[in-house]
Amino acid sequence: MEIQGVINDIRYQNEINSYTIADFETEDEEFTVVGYLPFINVGDTLKLIGKFVTHQDYGRQFKIDTFEKMMPQTLASLEQYLANGIIKGIGPSTAKKIVDTFGDETIHIFKYEPQKLATIKGITETKAIEMAQTFNENWELWQIVGFLERFGIGPDSAKKVYKLLGTNAIEKIEENPYILIDIARGVDFKQIDKMALDIGISVDNAKRIKSGIKYSLIRVSYNGHTCVKKENLITFVYELLNVPKENIEDCLIDLNVTNDIVIEKQEDDVELIYLYPFYKAEYNIAQKIHSLNKADNTKEIKNFKKELKKIEKEISIELSEKQREALYAINENNVCIITGGPGTGKTTIIKSIIDLYEKQDKKVVLCAPTGRAAKRMTEATGKEAKTLHRLLEIGKIEEEGKLESTDYDVAPIDADVIIIDEMSMVDLFLMNYLLKAVYNGTKLVLVGDVDQLASVGPGSILADLINSNTIKTVNLDKIFRQAAKSKIILNSHRVNNGEEFISVEEAKKNEVKDDFFFIKETSNEGMLYQVVSLCKGRLKKFGDYDFFENIQVLSPTKKGLLGTKELNKVLQKELNPEDEFKQEKNSMGVIFREQDKIMQIRNNYDIYWERKEPEYENGSGVFNGELGVIEKIDNFEKQVKIKFDDNKEAWYAFSDLDQIEHAYAITIHKAQRK
C-alpha cells in the first residue's frame, strides 16, 4: 500500500546502511515506520510504499519497501521542514516567520522570487538568495538521491552525479544507465544492467560489455589492486554478463584504442589490464622516481662523516651502525627508503637528518599521510610536520573526485629534503600527486614499515619500491635497548615473526614494563564488560590513564555487539551520560551531547577555525580522522562547537553534523586515518 505523511521523530538510524525506525504522521494517525531511509531528516514529507506488519515485541509497524521524498503538503509540515536546520540561517523562529508571511506561496517564493524573503527582519537580500539556492539544490539533489538509491548509490555519490550531470541527471541516466559506472563509486552493477536491459539495450551490446569491463576493473581496485590478469578479467566479465568471450576480447581492443584501459604485456607473455588513470599514475611514479634518482646529487653534504660526528656530540647520542648506514645512504642518494619495525630507531634518523641538513642551511620538510602520524612526527622532532593533503594543498581536487586525474598542474614543494613518514599508508594517486610537486635535485626520504597498515586506496607503494631493488633501502632490524623494555614493541616483532607473546616470567626477568595486556574472553558480553570496565576506571587506577586524554577503543567492525556503533552507545552512556546541564542534539537518530568524543569523517576544506593557544591562529579546513570533543551545543543558533586535539575550535551548523561521528570507539580502518 501507499501512504503519505511527515517524519516526526527518528528513533534510530543505522549509519552504515541507513536502516531507520521513525515516527510517521499521516492525516489520520501516527505510527512507527521501519526500513531503509538514507539521508532523511525530521520534518521531511515522504510517500512510502510498503505494508503494515505486527512485530512480536513492538507491535504494529509500517515496513517500507521504497520511498519518495515530497514537497511538504501542509503549512505545518513546511514550517517543520524549514526549521530542521538543513538551510543555514533558518531556525524554528525564522521558519515560522517565513511561513506566517508567505503562507501557501512559500515554496513559490523560494523557487522563483527569493528576494522577497529579505522583507523578513534579519534576512538580507544576499542571505535570501543563499537560502533559496540551498532550498532548490536540496530538492533537485533529493530527486536524484531517491532515484539513485535503487542502484545502491549513496547520497555522497549522488551529489557528485548531480554536479557532473546537472538538473537533467535522471533523464541522462535513463537514456544510458551505464554512464554511472564512470562517475559513481560503489554502484550496484546488476541494478544498472537490469535498467539498461529493460529500456531495450541488447545483451551483447558493446556499450554494455565495455561498462562491465570497467566495472570489473573498479571492483579490483577496492581490494587495493591496480590491474588484473587479462584471462581473469575475461572470466569475471563472462560470468557477470553471460556474453561470448570473443565479444569481450573485441571490446578490450576498442577500450585500449580509446585509452580507457591499458593492456601491458609482461616478459612471461602474461597480459595485465589497467584502467587508464591507474596505469598512468603507476607510470608517472616510476618515471619520476627514476628521474629523481638519476639527477645530480646537488644537496649532498661534503665531509659528511665529520659533520655527522659533530651532530652526535651535540645531541649526546651514539648512533648504531645501521643508523649511520641509513644517514650515509640519504646523503649519497636522492631517493632513499628507511624501513624497520617499531623501536628500531627510525625517529632518531629523522631527527638527525633535520639537524644535519639545517646546519647546512638546507630546508627540510616533514610530512605524513594522516593527521595523527603528522602530529606524532611533530612531537618526536620538535619540527612542524604536515599531512600530505595540507602540504600539497589538494583541497577540493580530492573532494570533487579529481585526484585520480593525471593531467593537472601542481605547485612545487619548496624544500631541499622531503621526509615522508608512515609511507606504507600512501596510495597510488597520492604518491603520483606528491611526486609531481617534487623538484629534480630534491632529496626524497621515504620512511615506513611494510608490516604496518596498507593504504586505504589502491597500490602498495612502499613494498613495491623496496621489491623493485632499484631504490637504495636500509632495513633497520635491531630493537634498541630502551624500546626492548616495552612489551608492545617486543610483541609486535614477535607477531610479525609468527611467535607467541612474551611470557610473564620472561618479562619479569628482563624487567620489561607492563604496557601490553592480553585479556582472554570467549563471549561477546564478557568482552564488552572488559572494555567498559577498563575505560571506566581500571586503567585510571592502573596508570592514571584518563579516557578522554589517553584511551582509544578500536574494533575491526562497525556491526554487532562489539562493533563501533554499539560500543559508542554503551561508552557514551557510561562515560558521558545524559545530564540536565548538558545540551544535546539528535541528528539522524544519533544523540550528540556536550563533552562527547567525536571524529571528523570527511575532508572539509572550507570550515573556519580558530586556535587560541599556545598563540592565536585562524584558518580553514578540518580533515578526515581528526579527533575532538563537543564543547557546546547551541540549540538557538543551531550550531555545535568542537575543540579538536590540536586546539582548533570550529562551529558546525546542525546540517553539517553528518561530517562527524562518535569516537569513543572507532574502527581500525578509521584509526589509520587519524
mmCIF file of C-alpha atoms in Angstrom, residues 4-6 38-47 67-74 77-78 81-82 84 86-87 106-108 110-112 130-148 158-159 162 166-170:
data_model
loop_
_atom_site.group_PDB
_atom_site.id
_atom_site.type_symbol
_atom_site.label_atom_id
_atom_site.label_comp_id
_atom_site.label_asym_id
_atom_site.label_seq_id
_atom_site.Cartn_x
_atom_site.Cartn_y
_atom_site.Cartn_z
ATOM 1 C CA GLN A 4 1.954 9.834 2.630
ATOM 2 C CA GLY A 5 2.958 11.848 5.686
ATOM 3 C CA VAL A 6 5.705 13.519 7.696
ATOM 4 C CA PRO A 38 19.046 7.299 3.628
ATOM 5 C CA PHE A 39 19.606 10.997 4.339
ATOM 6 C CA ILE A 40 16.154 11.624 5.833
ATOM 7 C CA ASN A 41 15.538 14.312 8.462
ATOM 8 C CA VAL A 42 12.779 15.155 10.905
ATOM 9 C CA GLY A 43 10.172 17.258 9.099
ATOM 10 C CA ASP A 44 10.585 15.557 5.705
ATOM 11 C CA THR A 45 7.411 14.690 3.807
ATOM 12 C CA LEU A 46 7.543 11.203 2.292
ATOM 13 C CA LYS A 47 5.481 8.929 0.117
ATOM 14 C CA PHE A 67 10.084 5.747 -0.609
ATOM 15 C CA GLU A 68 9.905 9.096 -2.348
ATOM 16 C CA LYS A 69 10.624 12.457 -0.774
ATOM 17 C CA MET A 70 7.979 15.073 -1.482
ATOM 18 C CA MET A 71 7.431 18.774 -1.023
ATOM 19 C CA PRO A 72 5.691 19.454 2.321
ATOM 20 C CA GLN A 73 1.942 19.311 1.759
ATOM 21 C CA THR A 74 0.761 21.489 4.666
ATOM 22 C CA SER A 77 4.893 20.352 7.714
ATOM 23 C CA LEU A 78 6.574 23.045 5.594
ATOM 24 C CA TYR A 81 10.876 21.094 7.229
ATOM 25 C CA LEU A 82 12.385 24.593 7.131
ATOM 26 C CA ASN A 84 15.107 21.267 10.855
ATOM 27 C CA ILE A 86 19.212 21.953 6.791
ATOM 28 C CA ILE A 87 19.137 25.512 5.424
ATOM 29 C CA THR A 106 6.255 29.928 0.478
ATOM 30 C CA ILE A 107 7.582 27.269 -1.903
ATOM 31 C CA HIS A 108 6.879 29.533 -4.900
ATOM 32 C CA PHE A 110 11.866 30.031 -2.585
ATOM 33 C CA LYS A 111 11.799 28.804 -6.183
ATOM 34 C CA TYR A 112 11.009 31.936 -8.174
ATOM 35 C CA GLU A 130 21.645 31.822 -0.493
ATOM 36 C CA MET A 131 18.692 30.299 1.389
ATOM 37 C CA ALA A 132 16.729 29.853 -1.833
ATOM 38 C CA GLN A 133 19.710 28.288 -3.615
ATOM 39 C CA THR A 134 20.141 25.769 -0.788
ATOM 40 C CA PHE A 135 16.401 25.016 -0.756
ATOM 41 C CA ASN A 136 16.287 24.373 -4.517
ATOM 42 C CA GLU A 137 19.608 22.497 -4.693
ATOM 43 C CA ASN A 138 18.495 20.241 -1.842
ATOM 44 C CA TRP A 139 15.296 19.492 -3.667
ATOM 45 C CA GLU A 140 16.881 18.764 -7.043
ATOM 46 C CA LEU A 141 19.512 16.652 -5.336
ATOM 47 C CA TRP A 142 16.860 14.707 -3.475
ATOM 48 C CA GLN A 143 15.087 13.700 -6.637
ATOM 49 C CA ILE A 144 18.415 12.278 -7.801
ATOM 50 C CA VAL A 145 19.159 10.698 -4.396
ATOM 51 C CA GLY A 146 15.830 8.885 -4.404
ATOM 52 C CA PHE A 147 16.371 7.740 -7.988
ATOM 53 C CA LEU A 148 19.959 6.548 -7.460
ATOM 54 C CA ALA A 158 24.539 11.325 -5.703
ATOM 55 C CA LYS A 159 25.965 14.801 -5.099
ATOM 56 C CA TYR A 162 24.342 15.960 -9.721
ATOM 57 C CA GLY A 166 23.211 18.718 -13.712
ATOM 58 C CA THR A 167 19.469 19.019 -13.294
ATOM 59 C CA ASN A 168 18.773 16.600 -16.169
ATOM 60 C CA ALA A 169 20.711 13.810 -14.458
ATOM 61 C CA ILE A 170 17.766 11.417 -14.213
#
